[in-house]
Amino acid sequence: MEFSTDLYGDNITHMPCDSNGLCVFYLSGPEDSTSFNLLHFDRNFQQVHNLQFRIPIYQEMVSFTYDNNELVILFQEKIKKKKSELGTLLRYNCVSKVSDTLSVKGMPAGNIISIKSATPLLLFSAYSANNKQSNLYYLYQGDNFVHPLHIPDAIAYQVEDFGIDSAARHVLVALNSTLDNHPFIWLCETDYQQNILTLTELPDTLSYRCESLCMTHLNSCQWLLAGTYATRKNNATLGVYTLPYHMGTFDSLRLHPYAAISVVAPNNATYTHSPGKITRYGEQIAFITETFQPEYRDRPVYYYGVMTYEYSFYGYRYRNADVHVFNPDGTDAWYYNFPYDDILTQNTGTYLNIAFIRDMYLLYYTRSNNMTTMLTNANTDIIDSKRSSTIFPETPNSAISYDGTRITQWYGDYFLVSGYKRNTKSSRASTTYFIQKLWYR
């Protein structure tokens, strides 16, 4: 599918909706009016529904999520680059094709970081106006006011992660505070009405300290927590921990050390590691962290016409990723250290993804128009060796350039590749947003 930005604008995006297909949505209209447009396609890219409605002027899409057949999109009013407390919530059921909107108040002044939904509750984390702190916000179906999490007498914190237990109607929030210049991770569990049920500190040892946290919900009141841990002595991040959690109580804290290549850099400095991201597929939980370090180089600078050299920051060099697959009790099921070829970036981010395909693991990431993949099994037998390829073939004389290409798993062995392509030899230099379906075999 292709969508010209001349017709659809440059804010078009999409959301995979599992077996319900996918939704493409965008804003359009003249300066004095704005319309939201949603196109629903099945798995064969055949349109099955379309939706259009007007939203108040100055409102823009700020976040969206999909869960249990329902697509939820949040809009917020923005005037003179400042976000107001006013917003609009859209819920669209991908099965019944029924939608409803609600005007909401109490929206935060900072950017939304993450959003999750489990009818009848919508949760999202967002920064404060000065980006110095973040908090969690609750929006209950039928209510038109966004309620922030309030913990009396709490020290300053950032929201590390959060999840919804729809069976118990509980919310679990991981919070990260700073004590003595070091991270301090703790948990807050509430009901749907923001009433605090438990406040719990993460267990640690005399030698090690938990420094990040991600969570995945297993069963009613059952969670698996995972994150990185560091030594108290020299603050070196040495690996990943797992910690089962149930209603304010913890099971065994397990430590899973990194391979040596992910701990000490070639210059004998210690690597920096990403906080990690967690993915669940049935009874398997994958947790991925990435290893990088800042890189500095001499560069020529001129002062009053005289050239000299200055030691300057050049970017972040990504070295490898550590991929752990855990059982629900936090024990090891599989581990692999995935080396990167050559990633130098100005901003930190995440690259490697994992897809569970039957009894195999597909590791993959994209950069520009290139894709790197590797297929293995639980015994670390390489089924398809690590290889890089161009997603769309290009030659020096190619008229088409690609930007922002990314791949996401859709359903089963199928993936979606999306991004922008531009005709560099056209007098109008037209740009198109594209979505293509890929089958991994």
mmCIF file of C-alpha atoms in Angstrom, residues 156-419:
data_model
loop_
_atom_site.group_PDB
_atom_site.id
_atom_site.type_symbol
_atom_site.label_atom_id
_atom_site.label_comp_id
_atom_site.label_asym_id
_atom_site.label_seq_id
_atom_site.Cartn_x
_atom_site.Cartn_y
_atom_site.Cartn_z
ATOM 1 C CA ALA A 156 10.907 12.321 43.233
ATOM 2 C CA TYR A 157 10.604 9.466 40.738
ATOM 3 C CA GLN A 158 10.428 8.504 37.079
ATOM 4 C CA VAL A 159 7.999 5.856 35.822
ATOM 5 C CA GLU A 160 10.181 2.938 34.767
ATOM 6 C CA ASP A 161 7.379 0.638 33.495
ATOM 7 C CA PHE A 162 3.762 -0.235 34.266
ATOM 8 C CA GLY A 163 1.213 -2.935 33.539
ATOM 9 C CA ILE A 164 -2.462 -3.822 33.933
ATOM 10 C CA ASP A 165 -3.783 -6.975 35.615
ATOM 11 C CA SER A 166 -7.320 -7.026 34.182
ATOM 12 C CA ALA A 167 -8.309 -10.200 36.074
ATOM 13 C CA ALA A 168 -7.516 -8.727 39.497
ATOM 14 C CA ARG A 169 -8.234 -5.164 38.292
ATOM 15 C CA HIS A 170 -4.854 -4.022 39.590
ATOM 16 C CA VAL A 171 -2.143 -1.756 38.199
ATOM 17 C CA LEU A 172 1.558 -2.370 38.872
ATOM 18 C CA VAL A 173 3.957 0.562 38.513
ATOM 19 C CA ALA A 174 7.767 0.421 38.610
ATOM 20 C CA LEU A 175 9.347 3.663 39.820
ATOM 21 C CA ASN A 176 12.944 4.825 39.638
ATOM 22 C CA SER A 177 14.250 7.325 42.171
ATOM 23 C CA THR A 178 17.760 8.576 42.849
ATOM 24 C CA LEU A 179 19.351 8.107 46.257
ATOM 25 C CA ASP A 180 22.992 9.003 46.898
ATOM 26 C CA ASN A 181 23.448 9.487 43.128
ATOM 27 C CA HIS A 182 22.376 5.890 42.394
ATOM 28 C CA PRO A 183 19.111 4.447 41.035
ATOM 29 C CA PHE A 184 16.608 3.105 43.536
ATOM 30 C CA ILE A 185 13.839 0.881 42.097
ATOM 31 C CA TRP A 186 10.526 0.399 43.889
ATOM 32 C CA LEU A 187 6.985 -0.766 43.091
ATOM 33 C CA CYS A 188 3.539 0.707 43.634
ATOM 34 C CA GLU A 189 0.432 -1.450 43.183
ATOM 35 C CA THR A 190 -3.006 0.186 42.944
ATOM 36 C CA ASP A 191 -6.556 -0.688 41.991
ATOM 37 C CA TYR A 192 -8.278 0.885 38.985
ATOM 38 C CA GLN A 193 -9.347 3.882 41.124
ATOM 39 C CA GLN A 194 -5.694 4.787 42.001
ATOM 40 C CA ASN A 195 -6.034 3.534 45.583
ATOM 41 C CA ILE A 196 -2.608 2.365 46.733
ATOM 42 C CA LEU A 197 -2.524 -1.310 47.731
ATOM 43 C CA THR A 198 1.204 -1.896 48.282
ATOM 44 C CA LEU A 199 4.483 0.030 48.182
ATOM 45 C CA THR A 200 7.482 -2.291 47.893
ATOM 46 C CA GLU A 201 11.217 -1.888 47.548
ATOM 47 C CA LEU A 202 13.021 -4.288 45.244
ATOM 48 C CA PRO A 203 15.228 -6.755 47.091
ATOM 49 C CA ASP A 204 18.947 -6.504 46.514
ATOM 50 C CA THR A 205 22.150 -7.871 47.970
ATOM 51 C CA LEU A 206 25.131 -6.357 49.715
ATOM 52 C CA SER A 207 27.138 -6.668 46.486
ATOM 53 C CA TYR A 208 24.631 -5.791 43.746
ATOM 54 C CA ARG A 209 21.933 -3.224 43.039
ATOM 55 C CA CYS A 210 18.975 -3.383 40.617
ATOM 56 C CA GLU A 211 19.197 -0.397 38.281
ATOM 57 C CA SER A 212 16.309 -0.817 35.787
ATOM 58 C CA LEU A 213 13.033 -2.721 35.539
ATOM 59 C CA CYS A 214 10.650 -4.052 32.898
ATOM 60 C CA MET A 215 7.607 -6.195 33.636
ATOM 61 C CA THR A 216 5.312 -8.696 31.970
ATOM 62 C CA HIS A 217 2.009 -9.997 33.323
ATOM 63 C CA LEU A 218 1.706 -13.788 33.580
ATOM 64 C CA ASN A 219 -1.549 -14.679 35.375
ATOM 65 C CA SER A 220 -3.846 -13.066 37.888
ATOM 66 C CA CYS A 221 -1.586 -11.238 40.383
ATOM 67 C CA GLN A 222 1.493 -12.932 38.887
ATOM 68 C CA TRP A 223 4.274 -10.904 37.230
ATOM 69 C CA LEU A 224 7.831 -11.447 36.087
ATOM 70 C CA LEU A 225 10.158 -8.485 36.599
ATOM 71 C CA ALA A 226 13.480 -8.153 34.781
ATOM 72 C CA GLY A 227 16.194 -5.513 34.483
ATOM 73 C CA THR A 228 19.900 -4.854 34.693
ATOM 74 C CA TYR A 229 21.952 -5.092 37.871
ATOM 75 C CA ALA A 230 25.229 -3.395 38.817
ATOM 76 C CA THR A 231 27.932 -3.822 41.428
ATOM 77 C CA ARG A 232 27.801 -1.531 44.424
ATOM 78 C CA LYS A 233 31.583 -1.302 44.502
ATOM 79 C CA ASN A 234 32.288 0.229 41.074
ATOM 80 C CA ASN A 235 28.786 0.626 39.544
ATOM 81 C CA ALA A 236 29.622 -1.702 36.633
ATOM 82 C CA THR A 237 26.587 -3.289 34.990
ATOM 83 C CA LEU A 238 27.252 -7.027 34.995
ATOM 84 C CA GLY A 239 24.069 -8.639 33.739
ATOM 85 C CA VAL A 240 20.324 -9.104 34.022
ATOM 86 C CA TYR A 241 18.174 -10.097 36.991
ATOM 87 C CA THR A 242 14.762 -11.781 37.085
ATOM 88 C CA LEU A 243 12.300 -11.494 39.937
ATOM 89 C CA PRO A 244 8.816 -13.105 40.150
ATOM 90 C CA TYR A 245 6.274 -10.887 41.960
ATOM 91 C CA HIS A 246 2.897 -11.660 43.543
ATOM 92 C CA MET A 247 0.777 -9.173 45.524
ATOM 93 C CA GLY A 248 3.573 -7.371 47.323
ATOM 94 C CA THR A 249 5.799 -10.418 47.750
ATOM 95 C CA PHE A 250 8.829 -11.548 45.759
ATOM 96 C CA ASP A 251 10.166 -14.961 44.858
ATOM 97 C CA SER A 252 13.864 -15.660 44.280
ATOM 98 C CA LEU A 253 16.020 -12.890 42.831
ATOM 99 C CA ARG A 254 18.120 -14.542 40.115
ATOM 100 C CA LEU A 255 21.201 -13.019 38.487
ATOM 101 C CA HIS A 256 22.114 -13.797 34.870
ATOM 102 C CA PRO A 257 25.626 -12.466 34.074
ATOM 103 C CA TYR A 258 26.561 -11.038 30.684
ATOM 104 C CA ALA A 259 29.246 -12.576 28.534
ATOM 105 C CA ALA A 260 32.607 -10.891 29.220
ATOM 106 C CA ILE A 261 32.470 -9.083 25.849
ATOM 107 C CA SER A 262 29.481 -7.042 27.086
ATOM 108 C CA VAL A 263 31.115 -5.812 30.288
ATOM 109 C CA VAL A 264 34.555 -4.351 29.557
ATOM 110 C CA ALA A 265 35.232 -2.169 26.490
ATOM 111 C CA PRO A 266 38.502 -2.402 24.478
ATOM 112 C CA ASN A 267 39.810 0.695 26.268
ATOM 113 C CA ASN A 268 39.260 -1.030 29.645
ATOM 114 C CA ALA A 269 36.309 1.207 30.427
ATOM 115 C CA THR A 270 32.950 -0.344 31.296
ATOM 116 C CA TYR A 271 30.158 -0.380 28.747
ATOM 117 C CA THR A 272 26.834 1.385 29.134
ATOM 118 C CA HIS A 273 23.747 -0.803 28.728
ATOM 119 C CA SER A 274 20.208 0.044 27.702
ATOM 120 C CA PRO A 275 17.534 -0.509 30.397
ATOM 121 C CA GLY A 276 16.149 -3.346 28.285
ATOM 122 C CA LYS A 277 12.846 -4.313 26.685
ATOM 123 C CA ILE A 278 10.678 -7.310 27.408
ATOM 124 C CA THR A 279 8.599 -9.462 25.038
ATOM 125 C CA ARG A 280 6.308 -12.345 25.962
ATOM 126 C CA TYR A 281 5.186 -15.194 23.709
ATOM 127 C CA GLY A 282 3.201 -17.880 25.514
ATOM 128 C CA GLU A 283 5.370 -19.283 28.292
ATOM 129 C CA GLN A 284 8.564 -17.660 27.015
ATOM 130 C CA ILE A 285 9.746 -14.195 28.032
ATOM 131 C CA ALA A 286 12.519 -12.487 26.069
ATOM 132 C CA PHE A 287 14.559 -9.647 27.545
ATOM 133 C CA ILE A 288 17.008 -7.685 25.364
ATOM 134 C CA THR A 289 19.625 -5.151 26.455
ATOM 135 C CA GLU A 290 22.148 -3.396 24.223
ATOM 136 C CA THR A 291 25.784 -2.463 24.832
ATOM 137 C CA PHE A 292 27.227 0.878 23.717
ATOM 138 C CA GLN A 293 29.735 3.541 24.660
ATOM 139 C CA PRO A 294 30.331 7.186 23.689
ATOM 140 C CA GLU A 295 32.993 7.707 21.045
ATOM 141 C CA TYR A 296 35.258 10.749 20.822
ATOM 142 C CA ARG A 297 37.551 11.827 18.010
ATOM 143 C CA ASP A 298 39.883 14.659 17.134
ATOM 144 C CA ARG A 299 38.330 17.074 14.669
ATOM 145 C CA PRO A 300 39.820 20.163 13.044
ATOM 146 C CA VAL A 301 38.577 23.539 14.253
ATOM 147 C CA TYR A 302 39.642 27.028 13.250
ATOM 148 C CA TYR A 303 40.323 29.923 15.599
ATOM 149 C CA TYR A 304 41.058 33.225 13.819
ATOM 150 C CA GLY A 305 42.079 31.286 10.711
ATOM 151 C CA VAL A 306 44.470 28.950 12.553
ATOM 152 C CA MET A 307 43.593 25.248 12.456
ATOM 153 C CA THR A 308 43.865 23.152 15.582
ATOM 154 C CA TYR A 309 42.323 19.895 16.800
ATOM 155 C CA GLU A 310 39.601 19.454 19.376
ATOM 156 C CA TYR A 311 38.629 16.207 21.094
ATOM 157 C CA SER A 312 34.890 16.047 20.469
ATOM 158 C CA PHE A 313 31.948 13.699 20.964
ATOM 159 C CA TYR A 314 31.374 11.719 17.763
ATOM 160 C CA GLY A 315 28.396 9.529 18.661
ATOM 161 C CA TYR A 316 27.392 6.352 20.451
ATOM 162 C CA ARG A 317 29.000 3.154 19.201
ATOM 163 C CA TYR A 318 26.730 0.127 19.604
ATOM 164 C CA ARG A 319 28.703 -3.098 20.046
ATOM 165 C CA ASN A 320 26.280 -5.948 20.717
ATOM 166 C CA ALA A 321 22.996 -7.006 22.264
ATOM 167 C CA ASP A 322 22.398 -9.596 24.969
ATOM 168 C CA VAL A 323 19.279 -11.676 24.373
ATOM 169 C CA HIS A 324 17.883 -13.643 27.311
ATOM 170 C CA VAL A 325 14.846 -15.923 27.099
ATOM 171 C CA PHE A 326 13.382 -16.853 30.488
ATOM 172 C CA ASN A 327 10.818 -19.288 31.813
ATOM 173 C CA PRO A 328 7.889 -17.811 33.806
ATOM 174 C CA ASP A 329 9.738 -18.503 37.084
ATOM 175 C CA GLY A 330 12.730 -16.434 35.914
ATOM 176 C CA THR A 331 15.059 -19.358 35.187
ATOM 177 C CA ASP A 332 17.197 -19.384 32.037
ATOM 178 C CA ALA A 333 15.806 -20.914 28.850
ATOM 179 C CA TRP A 334 18.225 -19.419 26.288
ATOM 180 C CA TYR A 335 20.956 -16.784 25.980
ATOM 181 C CA TYR A 336 22.755 -15.289 22.990
ATOM 182 C CA ASN A 337 25.201 -12.441 22.534
ATOM 183 C CA PHE A 338 24.368 -10.791 19.208
ATOM 184 C CA PRO A 339 27.186 -8.662 17.695
ATOM 185 C CA TYR A 340 26.397 -5.508 15.735
ATOM 186 C CA ASP A 341 28.302 -4.779 12.545
ATOM 187 C CA ASP A 342 28.827 -1.027 12.712
ATOM 188 C CA ILE A 343 26.260 1.187 14.413
ATOM 189 C CA LEU A 344 27.244 4.751 15.236
ATOM 190 C CA THR A 345 24.397 7.067 16.183
ATOM 191 C CA GLN A 346 23.982 10.494 17.725
ATOM 192 C CA ASN A 347 21.149 9.382 19.991
ATOM 193 C CA THR A 348 20.676 6.309 22.137
ATOM 194 C CA GLY A 349 17.876 3.963 21.142
ATOM 195 C CA THR A 350 17.005 0.304 20.658
ATOM 196 C CA TYR A 351 17.646 -1.763 17.559
ATOM 197 C CA LEU A 352 17.414 -5.524 18.009
ATOM 198 C CA ASN A 353 14.048 -7.285 18.022
ATOM 199 C CA ILE A 354 13.074 -10.906 18.569
ATOM 200 C CA ALA A 355 10.243 -12.851 16.972
ATOM 201 C CA PHE A 356 9.140 -16.283 18.155
ATOM 202 C CA ILE A 357 8.465 -18.420 15.075
ATOM 203 C CA ARG A 358 7.271 -21.857 16.140
ATOM 204 C CA ASP A 359 10.201 -23.336 18.142
ATOM 205 C CA MET A 360 12.757 -20.893 16.714
ATOM 206 C CA TYR A 361 14.001 -17.372 17.500
ATOM 207 C CA LEU A 362 14.351 -14.747 14.774
ATOM 208 C CA LEU A 363 16.655 -11.846 15.696
ATOM 209 C CA TYR A 364 16.370 -8.822 13.407
ATOM 210 C CA TYR A 365 16.869 -5.076 13.134
ATOM 211 C CA THR A 366 16.745 -2.406 10.423
ATOM 212 C CA ARG A 367 18.853 0.644 9.685
ATOM 213 C CA SER A 368 17.844 2.903 6.822
ATOM 214 C CA ASN A 369 17.206 0.554 3.864
ATOM 215 C CA ASN A 370 19.155 -2.358 5.349
ATOM 216 C CA MET A 371 17.938 -5.336 7.347
ATOM 217 C CA THR A 372 19.991 -7.782 9.433
ATOM 218 C CA THR A 373 18.534 -11.157 10.482
ATOM 219 C CA MET A 374 19.576 -14.395 12.153
ATOM 220 C CA LEU A 375 17.494 -17.492 12.887
ATOM 221 C CA THR A 376 18.354 -19.939 15.655
ATOM 222 C CA ASN A 377 16.648 -22.444 17.922
ATOM 223 C CA ALA A 378 16.590 -23.065 21.657
ATOM 224 C CA ASN A 379 19.762 -25.158 21.374
ATOM 225 C CA THR A 380 21.585 -22.199 19.779
ATOM 226 C CA ASP A 381 21.835 -24.116 16.506
ATOM 227 C CA ILE A 382 22.122 -21.528 13.741
ATOM 228 C CA ILE A 383 19.331 -22.268 11.242
ATOM 229 C CA ASP A 384 19.983 -19.184 9.126
ATOM 230 C CA SER A 385 23.279 -17.375 9.721
ATOM 231 C CA LYS A 386 23.455 -13.682 10.484
ATOM 232 C CA ARG A 387 23.205 -11.747 7.234
ATOM 233 C CA SER A 388 22.513 -8.201 6.094
ATOM 234 C CA SER A 389 20.576 -7.332 2.980
ATOM 235 C CA THR A 390 19.033 -4.347 1.280
ATOM 236 C CA ILE A 391 15.281 -4.337 1.767
ATOM 237 C CA PHE A 392 14.661 -2.523 -1.501
ATOM 238 C CA PRO A 393 17.408 -2.971 -4.123
ATOM 239 C CA GLU A 394 19.194 0.236 -5.043
ATOM 240 C CA THR A 395 21.820 1.147 -7.615
ATOM 241 C CA PRO A 396 23.902 4.305 -8.004
ATOM 242 C CA ASN A 397 21.370 5.393 -10.629
ATOM 243 C CA SER A 398 18.272 4.584 -8.572
ATOM 244 C CA ALA A 399 15.615 7.257 -8.653
ATOM 245 C CA ILE A 400 14.072 6.162 -5.346
ATOM 246 C CA SER A 401 15.525 6.741 -1.868
ATOM 247 C CA TYR A 402 14.114 5.292 1.373
ATOM 248 C CA ASP A 403 13.930 6.808 4.825
ATOM 249 C CA GLY A 404 12.666 5.665 8.220
ATOM 250 C CA THR A 405 12.237 2.055 7.157
ATOM 251 C CA ARG A 406 11.194 -0.257 9.988
ATOM 252 C CA ILE A 407 9.899 -3.796 10.347
ATOM 253 C CA THR A 408 7.338 -4.979 12.914
ATOM 254 C CA GLN A 409 5.923 -8.431 13.507
ATOM 255 C CA TRP A 410 2.292 -8.702 12.511
ATOM 256 C CA TYR A 411 0.920 -12.219 13.032
ATOM 257 C CA GLY A 412 2.493 -15.660 12.709
ATOM 258 C CA ASP A 413 5.365 -15.558 10.210
ATOM 259 C CA TYR A 414 4.182 -12.274 8.686
ATOM 260 C CA PHE A 415 5.734 -8.864 9.192
ATOM 261 C CA LEU A 416 5.060 -5.309 8.069
ATOM 262 C CA VAL A 417 7.751 -3.105 6.551
ATOM 263 C CA SER A 418 6.957 0.596 6.412
ATOM 264 C CA GLY A 419 8.620 3.941 5.824
#
